[in-house]
Structures are given as structure tokens and as C-alpha cells.
Amino acid sequence: MKLLRYGAPGQEKPGLLDDAGQVRDLSAHVSDIAGAALQPETLAKLAGLDVSSLPVVSGTPQEDLRLGPCVGAVGKFVCIGLNYSDHAAESGMAVPPEPVVFNKWTSAIVGPDDNVEIPRGSTKTDWEVELGVVIGKGGRYIEEADAMDHVAGFCVINDVSEREYQIERSGTWDKGKGCDTFGPLGPWLVTKDEVGNYDDLAMWLEVDGKRYQDGTSATMVYKVPFLVSYLSRFMSLQPGDVISTGTPPGVGMGQNPPVYLKGGEVMKLGIDKLGTQTQKVVKA
């Protein structure tokens, strides 16, 4: 299934994408694509619905029908840094002996095609296409062999980053990662059964039509089951938590010379089987 949230910001309703590319309303079955709706038993009920009987929502998704973040009421937005060896190299950093963990604040979350704002005073706003993992079944001290039982599905994330705030202004990475609009999610949450092999998904990102990132999740250092297990040692994972798993090479910081967003650009990014995002860059 491709689960989504549609409508005006703050008023999104739950839906799914049918085989014809139409949005079908799920409001009679779940209140939101969030929390308990992502648990295995609820997903199984949704998967058993007769899609043709669900109300059709007027409009074309991502054209005249706005999509919101594909997960609502996210409790934790946890990110993994330097999780692709070639991205670590372009950043001038070594692959870490354990995953680098940081947070994006949930106030950073926006829809997949909403504007991305450059913070006031920023000179080094950058992009990162990432594979997002959405937790469906909560847990602590999860065994790696059981980790995928806790995953509801996957989505596209743009881990927008302000490099000066992140690296040069002292303190943790969080300072440059969680600015408002720095976490577009979606367009849809694709359940793991539909994704299949998540270990070899093509990932790409373009700015004004120029392709900067062109990679694959196959080169991820710490894989999804390990990350779920690893994070569960330090925090309880709960339904609706989102994990952003790192980016392949091609970020602006890694260009020679570096390229950063100034305002007015259009970012377009996508992951095989998970859809695309398009964001206009504006100044806050």
C-alpha cells in the first residue's frame, strides 16, 4: 500500500493511492496515518479493504491536490550521519565505528512538495536525499533478526542541512538539521511488503535540473535492521517514529567548489518505488 495524507497544512486527512494514481479517502477507517494506524494489525485491516469502495478524492496528487507529510504526529525524527562511505569521504570524515545519531526536530516536518526555507543568516543550506524508515510496532532492545517486524514501511526524506550551523557553530549537529521546513516527508509511506528489497533502491536528487546525487541504498554502511536494533538500545521506538538513514554522495558541501542553496532554486528528488518530491527554495 501507498499511504498518504492530503489536504491543507494542519488539516490533512488519511488516504491511500490506488493503482490508477487516484487518492482514496481512509477517514472512515483511521483518523490519521499516525501512531496506532501504523501497527501491524491496523495495516493488515487496511490492506484487506476493497479499494474500489473507498471514496475518490478529487484532484491529482502532487499537482492540484496537496500532499502533507506521509506520517502525522511524528514522535521522534531520528537521523543517521555518515552512513554511506562515499559520502563520508566527500565530507572529509571517516566512516564511524558506530552509527552517528542526531535528531531533526518534528517542527521541521513538511509535505513533500512544500517550500523549503533558507534560515535567516544562512549561507550554507544543503540537500540530502535519504531513505526514511517508519516504525509500526514499538519496542526496546529489539533483536536485529526481529527488526523488520517493527517496520511499517519506507518513504523519501530530504534531510535539508545548514552546514555552518551543523559543523562550524560548535555543539551537536542538531543545530543545523532541525530548522523549520528541513524535513520534507513523502509523498507516501510505502508498506514494506510493496517495497520488497529495500537494500538496492536507486536514489537521486537534482537542483534546477542538474543531477547532484545519483546513488543506491546498496552502499549504506549500517543497514536498516541493524539501525532499528541499535537505536532501540538507547530509546523506546514507538509507532510513527521516523528514522532517516543517511545519504549517498553528491551533496552541495562535497562539490568543488561547494554549492549551496541561495533561494529561488527547485529541488527534485526521489527513490525507486517510493516516489518523488519537488521543493522550491525560498528565504525565510
mmCIF file of C-alpha atoms in Angstrom:
data_model
loop_
_atom_site.group_PDB
_atom_site.id
_atom_site.type_symbol
_atom_site.label_atom_id
_atom_site.label_comp_id
_atom_site.label_asym_id
_atom_site.label_seq_id
_atom_site.Cartn_x
_atom_site.Cartn_y
_atom_site.Cartn_z
ATOM 1 C CA MET A 1 0.000 0.000 0.000
ATOM 2 C CA LYS A 2 0.922 3.596 -0.543
ATOM 3 C CA LEU A 3 -0.465 5.507 2.432
ATOM 4 C CA LEU A 4 -0.600 9.294 2.408
ATOM 5 C CA ARG A 5 -2.060 12.396 3.977
ATOM 6 C CA TYR A 6 -3.767 15.025 1.845
ATOM 7 C CA GLY A 7 -5.201 18.479 2.317
ATOM 8 C CA ALA A 8 -4.217 21.859 3.703
ATOM 9 C CA PRO A 9 -1.367 22.125 6.231
ATOM 10 C CA GLY A 10 -2.576 21.092 9.663
ATOM 11 C CA GLN A 11 -5.835 19.717 8.237
ATOM 12 C CA GLU A 12 -4.572 16.638 6.433
ATOM 13 C CA LYS A 13 -6.790 13.585 6.062
ATOM 14 C CA PRO A 14 -5.680 9.948 5.696
ATOM 15 C CA GLY A 15 -5.697 8.314 2.292
ATOM 16 C CA LEU A 16 -4.086 5.800 0.009
ATOM 17 C CA LEU A 17 -3.014 5.831 -3.601
ATOM 18 C CA ASP A 18 -4.855 3.356 -5.814
ATOM 19 C CA ASP A 19 -3.460 1.600 -8.873
ATOM 20 C CA ALA A 20 -4.837 4.315 -11.146
ATOM 21 C CA GLY A 21 -2.978 7.064 -9.288
ATOM 22 C CA GLN A 22 -6.100 8.403 -7.572
ATOM 23 C CA VAL A 23 -6.255 9.213 -3.874
ATOM 24 C CA ARG A 24 -8.836 7.263 -1.900
ATOM 25 C CA ASP A 25 -10.097 8.569 1.430
ATOM 26 C CA LEU A 26 -9.463 6.420 4.533
ATOM 27 C CA SER A 27 -11.204 8.669 7.066
ATOM 28 C CA ALA A 28 -13.887 6.057 7.774
ATOM 29 C CA HIS A 29 -11.223 3.560 8.819
ATOM 30 C CA VAL A 30 -8.422 5.521 10.534
ATOM 31 C CA SER A 31 -8.242 9.051 11.912
ATOM 32 C CA ASP A 32 -4.737 9.657 10.579
ATOM 33 C CA ILE A 33 -1.693 7.910 9.123
ATOM 34 C CA ALA A 34 -0.027 8.065 12.510
ATOM 35 C CA GLY A 35 0.594 6.151 15.709
ATOM 36 C CA ALA A 36 -1.699 3.168 16.155
ATOM 37 C CA ALA A 37 -2.735 3.227 12.482
ATOM 38 C CA LEU A 38 0.787 2.055 11.639
ATOM 39 C CA GLN A 39 0.744 -1.002 13.866
ATOM 40 C CA PRO A 40 0.760 -4.357 12.052
ATOM 41 C CA GLU A 41 -2.825 -5.294 12.883
ATOM 42 C CA THR A 42 -4.200 -1.977 11.596
ATOM 43 C CA LEU A 43 -2.112 -2.119 8.430
ATOM 44 C CA ALA A 44 -3.439 -5.642 7.843
ATOM 45 C CA LYS A 45 -7.030 -4.357 8.116
ATOM 46 C CA LEU A 46 -6.326 -1.529 5.684
ATOM 47 C CA ALA A 47 -4.707 -3.956 3.265
ATOM 48 C CA GLY A 48 -7.884 -6.041 3.356
ATOM 49 C CA LEU A 49 -10.178 -3.198 2.301
ATOM 50 C CA ASP A 50 -11.865 -3.145 -1.095
ATOM 51 C CA VAL A 51 -10.060 -0.134 -2.508
ATOM 52 C CA SER A 52 -12.707 0.392 -5.198
ATOM 53 C CA SER A 53 -15.294 1.018 -2.473
ATOM 54 C CA LEU A 54 -13.336 3.864 -0.878
ATOM 55 C CA PRO A 55 -14.338 7.455 -1.757
ATOM 56 C CA VAL A 56 -12.263 9.043 -4.524
ATOM 57 C CA VAL A 57 -10.634 12.352 -3.577
ATOM 58 C CA SER A 58 -10.838 14.936 -6.350
ATOM 59 C CA GLY A 59 -7.599 16.241 -7.779
ATOM 60 C CA THR A 60 -4.284 14.814 -8.890
ATOM 61 C CA PRO A 61 -1.808 14.197 -6.075
ATOM 62 C CA GLN A 62 1.233 16.487 -6.172
ATOM 63 C CA GLU A 63 -0.420 18.639 -8.829
ATOM 64 C CA ASP A 64 -3.697 20.249 -7.757
ATOM 65 C CA LEU A 65 -4.029 18.100 -4.626
ATOM 66 C CA ARG A 66 -1.512 18.917 -1.900
ATOM 67 C CA LEU A 67 0.036 16.035 -0.011
ATOM 68 C CA GLY A 68 1.122 16.564 3.559
ATOM 69 C CA PRO A 69 3.892 14.694 5.366
ATOM 70 C CA CYS A 70 3.132 10.999 4.884
ATOM 71 C CA VAL A 71 3.268 10.386 8.656
ATOM 72 C CA GLY A 72 1.358 12.517 11.119
ATOM 73 C CA ALA A 73 2.118 13.273 14.773
ATOM 74 C CA VAL A 74 5.691 12.016 14.495
ATOM 75 C CA GLY A 75 7.071 11.424 17.974
ATOM 76 C CA LYS A 76 10.766 11.120 17.118
ATOM 77 C CA PHE A 77 12.642 12.074 13.953
ATOM 78 C CA VAL A 78 15.953 10.263 14.356
ATOM 79 C CA CYS A 79 18.739 10.539 11.787
ATOM 80 C CA ILE A 80 21.930 8.644 10.995
ATOM 81 C CA GLY A 81 25.001 10.515 9.779
ATOM 82 C CA LEU A 82 27.879 9.425 7.542
ATOM 83 C CA ASN A 83 26.151 6.141 6.708
ATOM 84 C CA TYR A 84 27.475 5.939 3.138
ATOM 85 C CA SER A 85 31.238 5.528 2.850
ATOM 86 C CA ASP A 86 31.495 7.644 -0.296
ATOM 87 C CA HIS A 87 29.503 10.471 1.318
ATOM 88 C CA ALA A 88 31.769 10.316 4.381
ATOM 89 C CA ALA A 89 34.749 10.645 2.043
ATOM 90 C CA GLU A 90 33.336 13.710 0.261
ATOM 91 C CA SER A 91 32.665 15.251 3.687
ATOM 92 C CA GLY A 92 36.282 14.675 4.691
ATOM 93 C CA MET A 93 35.245 12.369 7.525
ATOM 94 C CA ALA A 94 35.883 8.712 8.320
ATOM 95 C CA VAL A 95 33.145 6.095 8.418
ATOM 96 C CA PRO A 96 32.287 5.978 12.134
ATOM 97 C CA PRO A 97 32.836 2.781 14.155
ATOM 98 C CA GLU A 98 29.215 3.068 15.324
ATOM 99 C CA PRO A 99 26.307 4.958 13.770
ATOM 100 C CA VAL A 100 26.278 8.725 14.267
ATOM 101 C CA VAL A 101 22.862 9.587 15.720
ATOM 102 C CA PHE A 102 21.265 13.029 15.681
ATOM 103 C CA ASN A 103 17.753 14.481 15.641
ATOM 104 C CA LYS A 104 15.645 16.652 13.423
ATOM 105 C CA TRP A 105 13.008 18.461 15.434
ATOM 106 C CA THR A 106 9.477 17.471 14.495
ATOM 107 C CA SER A 107 8.718 21.148 13.716
ATOM 108 C CA ALA A 108 10.990 20.661 10.665
ATOM 109 C CA ILE A 109 8.495 18.274 9.060
ATOM 110 C CA VAL A 110 6.626 19.467 5.963
ATOM 111 C CA GLY A 111 4.938 17.925 2.951
ATOM 112 C CA PRO A 112 6.943 16.511 0.056
ATOM 113 C CA ASP A 113 6.303 19.478 -2.231
ATOM 114 C CA ASP A 114 6.108 22.308 0.298
ATOM 115 C CA ASN A 115 8.616 25.146 0.131
ATOM 116 C CA VAL A 116 11.961 24.744 1.876
ATOM 117 C CA GLU A 117 13.034 27.895 3.709
ATOM 118 C CA ILE A 118 16.623 29.089 3.992
ATOM 119 C CA PRO A 119 17.051 30.267 7.597
ATOM 120 C CA ARG A 120 17.828 33.927 8.139
ATOM 121 C CA GLY A 121 21.568 34.457 8.013
ATOM 122 C CA SER A 122 22.251 31.093 6.402
ATOM 123 C CA THR A 123 24.996 30.841 3.782
ATOM 124 C CA LYS A 124 25.410 27.050 3.602
ATOM 125 C CA THR A 125 21.995 25.393 3.225
ATOM 126 C CA ASP A 126 22.421 21.964 1.592
ATOM 127 C CA TRP A 127 20.420 18.941 0.447
ATOM 128 C CA GLU A 128 20.436 15.187 1.193
ATOM 129 C CA VAL A 129 18.119 12.559 -0.317
ATOM 130 C CA GLU A 130 17.565 9.814 2.248
ATOM 131 C CA LEU A 131 15.656 6.574 2.740
ATOM 132 C CA GLY A 132 13.170 7.011 5.571
ATOM 133 C CA VAL A 133 12.092 4.113 7.790
ATOM 134 C CA VAL A 134 8.744 4.373 9.606
ATOM 135 C CA ILE A 135 8.231 2.365 12.774
ATOM 136 C CA GLY A 136 4.989 0.417 13.026
ATOM 137 C CA LYS A 137 5.493 -1.753 16.084
ATOM 138 C CA GLY A 138 7.158 -0.245 19.116
ATOM 139 C CA GLY A 139 9.836 -1.848 21.210
ATOM 140 C CA ARG A 140 13.040 -1.685 23.239
ATOM 141 C CA TYR A 141 16.149 -3.824 22.904
ATOM 142 C CA ILE A 142 14.947 -5.196 19.594
ATOM 143 C CA GLU A 143 16.998 -8.053 18.169
ATOM 144 C CA GLU A 144 18.394 -7.379 14.715
ATOM 145 C CA ALA A 145 16.775 -10.589 13.438
ATOM 146 C CA ASP A 146 13.365 -9.255 14.527
ATOM 147 C CA ALA A 147 13.872 -5.634 13.493
ATOM 148 C CA MET A 148 11.849 -5.689 10.275
ATOM 149 C CA ASP A 149 8.802 -6.878 12.238
ATOM 150 C CA HIS A 150 8.843 -3.395 13.748
ATOM 151 C CA VAL A 151 8.946 -1.508 10.438
ATOM 152 C CA ALA A 152 5.706 -0.305 8.830
ATOM 153 C CA GLY A 153 7.280 0.957 5.635
ATOM 154 C CA PHE A 154 9.548 3.423 3.879
ATOM 155 C CA CYS A 155 9.441 6.946 2.453
ATOM 156 C CA VAL A 156 11.551 9.625 0.790
ATOM 157 C CA ILE A 157 13.174 12.250 3.035
ATOM 158 C CA ASN A 158 15.133 15.363 2.129
ATOM 159 C CA ASP A 159 17.473 15.874 5.082
ATOM 160 C CA VAL A 160 17.982 19.580 4.434
ATOM 161 C CA SER A 161 21.027 20.799 6.376
ATOM 162 C CA GLU A 162 22.685 24.112 7.198
ATOM 163 C CA ARG A 163 26.392 23.215 7.198
ATOM 164 C CA GLU A 164 27.701 26.246 9.057
ATOM 165 C CA TYR A 165 25.212 25.699 11.873
ATOM 166 C CA GLN A 166 25.895 21.957 11.824
ATOM 167 C CA ILE A 167 29.696 21.933 11.741
ATOM 168 C CA GLU A 168 31.144 25.366 12.442
ATOM 169 C CA ARG A 169 28.997 26.796 15.229
ATOM 170 C CA SER A 170 30.032 24.323 17.996
ATOM 171 C CA GLY A 171 27.775 21.858 19.763
ATOM 172 C CA THR A 172 25.893 18.994 18.149
ATOM 173 C CA TRP A 173 24.770 18.521 14.543
ATOM 174 C CA ASP A 174 21.159 19.108 15.607
ATOM 175 C CA LYS A 175 21.624 22.881 15.357
ATOM 176 C CA GLY A 176 21.938 22.707 11.580
ATOM 177 C CA LYS A 177 19.491 19.888 10.950
ATOM 178 C CA GLY A 178 16.186 20.811 12.521
ATOM 179 C CA CYS A 179 15.328 24.246 11.155
ATOM 180 C CA ASP A 180 11.724 24.750 10.069
ATOM 181 C CA THR A 181 10.950 23.035 6.711
ATOM 182 C CA PHE A 182 14.186 20.968 6.858
ATOM 183 C CA GLY A 183 12.295 17.648 6.893
ATOM 184 C CA PRO A 184 10.050 17.009 3.862
ATOM 185 C CA LEU A 185 8.435 13.537 4.192
ATOM 186 C CA GLY A 186 6.644 11.624 1.456
ATOM 187 C CA PRO A 187 4.888 11.667 -0.936
ATOM 188 C CA TRP A 188 3.658 8.397 0.538
ATOM 189 C CA LEU A 189 4.547 5.781 3.085
ATOM 190 C CA VAL A 190 5.033 2.581 1.101
ATOM 191 C CA THR A 191 4.479 -0.532 3.203
ATOM 192 C CA LYS A 192 7.424 -2.898 3.355
ATOM 193 C CA ASP A 193 5.608 -5.710 1.533
ATOM 194 C CA GLU A 194 5.240 -3.472 -1.524
ATOM 195 C CA VAL A 195 8.823 -2.192 -1.403
ATOM 196 C CA GLY A 196 10.400 -5.641 -1.315
ATOM 197 C CA ASN A 197 14.203 -5.367 -1.481
ATOM 198 C CA TYR A 198 14.947 -2.090 0.310
ATOM 199 C CA ASP A 199 18.700 -2.778 0.129
ATOM 200 C CA ASP A 200 19.077 -1.751 -3.516
ATOM 201 C CA LEU A 201 16.871 1.265 -4.204
ATOM 202 C CA ALA A 202 18.066 3.938 -6.635
ATOM 203 C CA MET A 203 18.248 7.394 -5.005
ATOM 204 C CA TRP A 204 18.738 10.744 -6.753
ATOM 205 C CA LEU A 205 18.463 14.484 -6.281
ATOM 206 C CA GLU A 206 18.537 17.395 -8.736
ATOM 207 C CA VAL A 207 18.759 21.155 -8.252
ATOM 208 C CA ASP A 208 17.351 23.199 -11.122
ATOM 209 C CA GLY A 209 17.546 20.143 -13.341
ATOM 210 C CA LYS A 210 21.205 19.349 -12.588
ATOM 211 C CA ARG A 211 21.682 15.933 -11.012
ATOM 212 C CA TYR A 212 23.957 16.068 -7.995
ATOM 213 C CA GLN A 213 23.103 12.833 -6.173
ATOM 214 C CA ASP A 214 22.786 9.534 -8.012
ATOM 215 C CA GLY A 215 23.260 6.580 -5.672
ATOM 216 C CA THR A 216 21.696 3.489 -4.204
ATOM 217 C CA SER A 217 20.764 2.226 -0.769
ATOM 218 C CA ALA A 218 23.013 -0.762 -1.527
ATOM 219 C CA THR A 219 26.048 1.252 -0.396
ATOM 220 C CA MET A 220 24.599 2.005 3.032
ATOM 221 C CA VAL A 221 27.152 1.051 5.716
ATOM 222 C CA TYR A 222 24.801 0.261 8.600
ATOM 223 C CA LYS A 223 21.703 -1.450 7.194
ATOM 224 C CA VAL A 224 18.093 -0.912 8.213
ATOM 225 C CA PRO A 225 17.664 -3.936 10.555
ATOM 226 C CA PHE A 226 20.876 -3.068 12.389
ATOM 227 C CA LEU A 227 19.845 0.582 12.751
ATOM 228 C CA VAL A 228 16.434 -0.300 14.197
ATOM 229 C CA SER A 229 18.059 -2.676 16.667
ATOM 230 C CA TYR A 230 20.858 -0.237 17.507
ATOM 231 C CA LEU A 231 18.567 2.721 18.165
ATOM 232 C CA SER A 232 16.296 0.606 20.356
ATOM 233 C CA ARG A 233 19.182 0.215 22.802
ATOM 234 C CA PHE A 234 19.081 3.934 23.541
ATOM 235 C CA MET A 235 15.371 4.773 23.271
ATOM 236 C CA SER A 236 11.991 3.132 23.018
ATOM 237 C CA LEU A 237 10.883 3.099 19.404
ATOM 238 C CA GLN A 238 7.198 3.878 19.004
ATOM 239 C CA PRO A 239 4.673 3.638 16.163
ATOM 240 C CA GLY A 240 5.098 6.613 13.871
ATOM 241 C CA ASP A 241 8.721 7.326 14.736
ATOM 242 C CA VAL A 242 10.774 8.118 11.636
ATOM 243 C CA ILE A 243 14.404 7.143 11.022
ATOM 244 C CA SER A 244 16.372 8.883 8.271
ATOM 245 C CA THR A 245 19.182 6.539 7.301
ATOM 246 C CA GLY A 246 21.859 8.673 5.620
ATOM 247 C CA THR A 247 22.657 9.976 2.164
ATOM 248 C CA PRO A 248 24.768 8.930 -0.826
ATOM 249 C CA PRO A 249 27.422 11.312 -2.230
ATOM 250 C CA GLY A 250 26.643 14.442 -4.199
ATOM 251 C CA VAL A 251 25.672 16.930 -1.504
ATOM 252 C CA GLY A 252 26.458 20.592 -2.046
ATOM 253 C CA MET A 253 29.196 20.615 0.584
ATOM 254 C CA GLY A 254 31.025 17.915 -1.373
ATOM 255 C CA GLN A 255 31.219 19.845 -4.651
ATOM 256 C CA ASN A 256 34.444 21.548 -5.760
ATOM 257 C CA PRO A 257 33.863 24.361 -5.059
ATOM 258 C CA PRO A 258 30.929 23.787 -2.668
ATOM 259 C CA VAL A 259 27.440 24.667 -3.932
ATOM 260 C CA TYR A 260 24.782 25.893 -1.526
ATOM 261 C CA LEU A 261 21.157 26.938 -1.887
ATOM 262 C CA LYS A 262 20.581 30.673 -2.129
ATOM 263 C CA GLY A 263 16.845 30.894 -2.783
ATOM 264 C CA GLY A 264 14.812 30.523 -5.941
ATOM 265 C CA GLU A 265 16.083 27.041 -6.813
ATOM 266 C CA VAL A 266 13.890 23.980 -7.287
ATOM 267 C CA MET A 267 14.966 20.690 -5.741
ATOM 268 C CA LYS A 268 13.606 17.450 -7.138
ATOM 269 C CA LEU A 269 14.465 14.110 -5.566
ATOM 270 C CA GLY A 270 13.236 10.552 -5.474
ATOM 271 C CA ILE A 271 13.810 6.946 -4.522
ATOM 272 C CA ASP A 272 12.854 3.933 -6.611
ATOM 273 C CA LYS A 273 9.388 2.608 -5.632
ATOM 274 C CA LEU A 274 8.871 5.433 -3.124
ATOM 275 C CA GLY A 275 8.004 8.407 -5.332
ATOM 276 C CA THR A 276 9.391 11.899 -5.801
ATOM 277 C CA GLN A 277 9.467 15.247 -4.044
ATOM 278 C CA THR A 278 9.710 18.758 -5.511
ATOM 279 C CA GLN A 279 10.518 21.777 -3.382
ATOM 280 C CA LYS A 280 11.011 25.415 -4.213
ATOM 281 C CA VAL A 281 13.690 27.068 -2.101
ATOM 282 C CA VAL A 282 12.664 30.386 -0.551
ATOM 283 C CA LYS A 283 14.152 32.722 2.029
ATOM 284 C CA ALA A 284 12.605 32.704 5.487
#
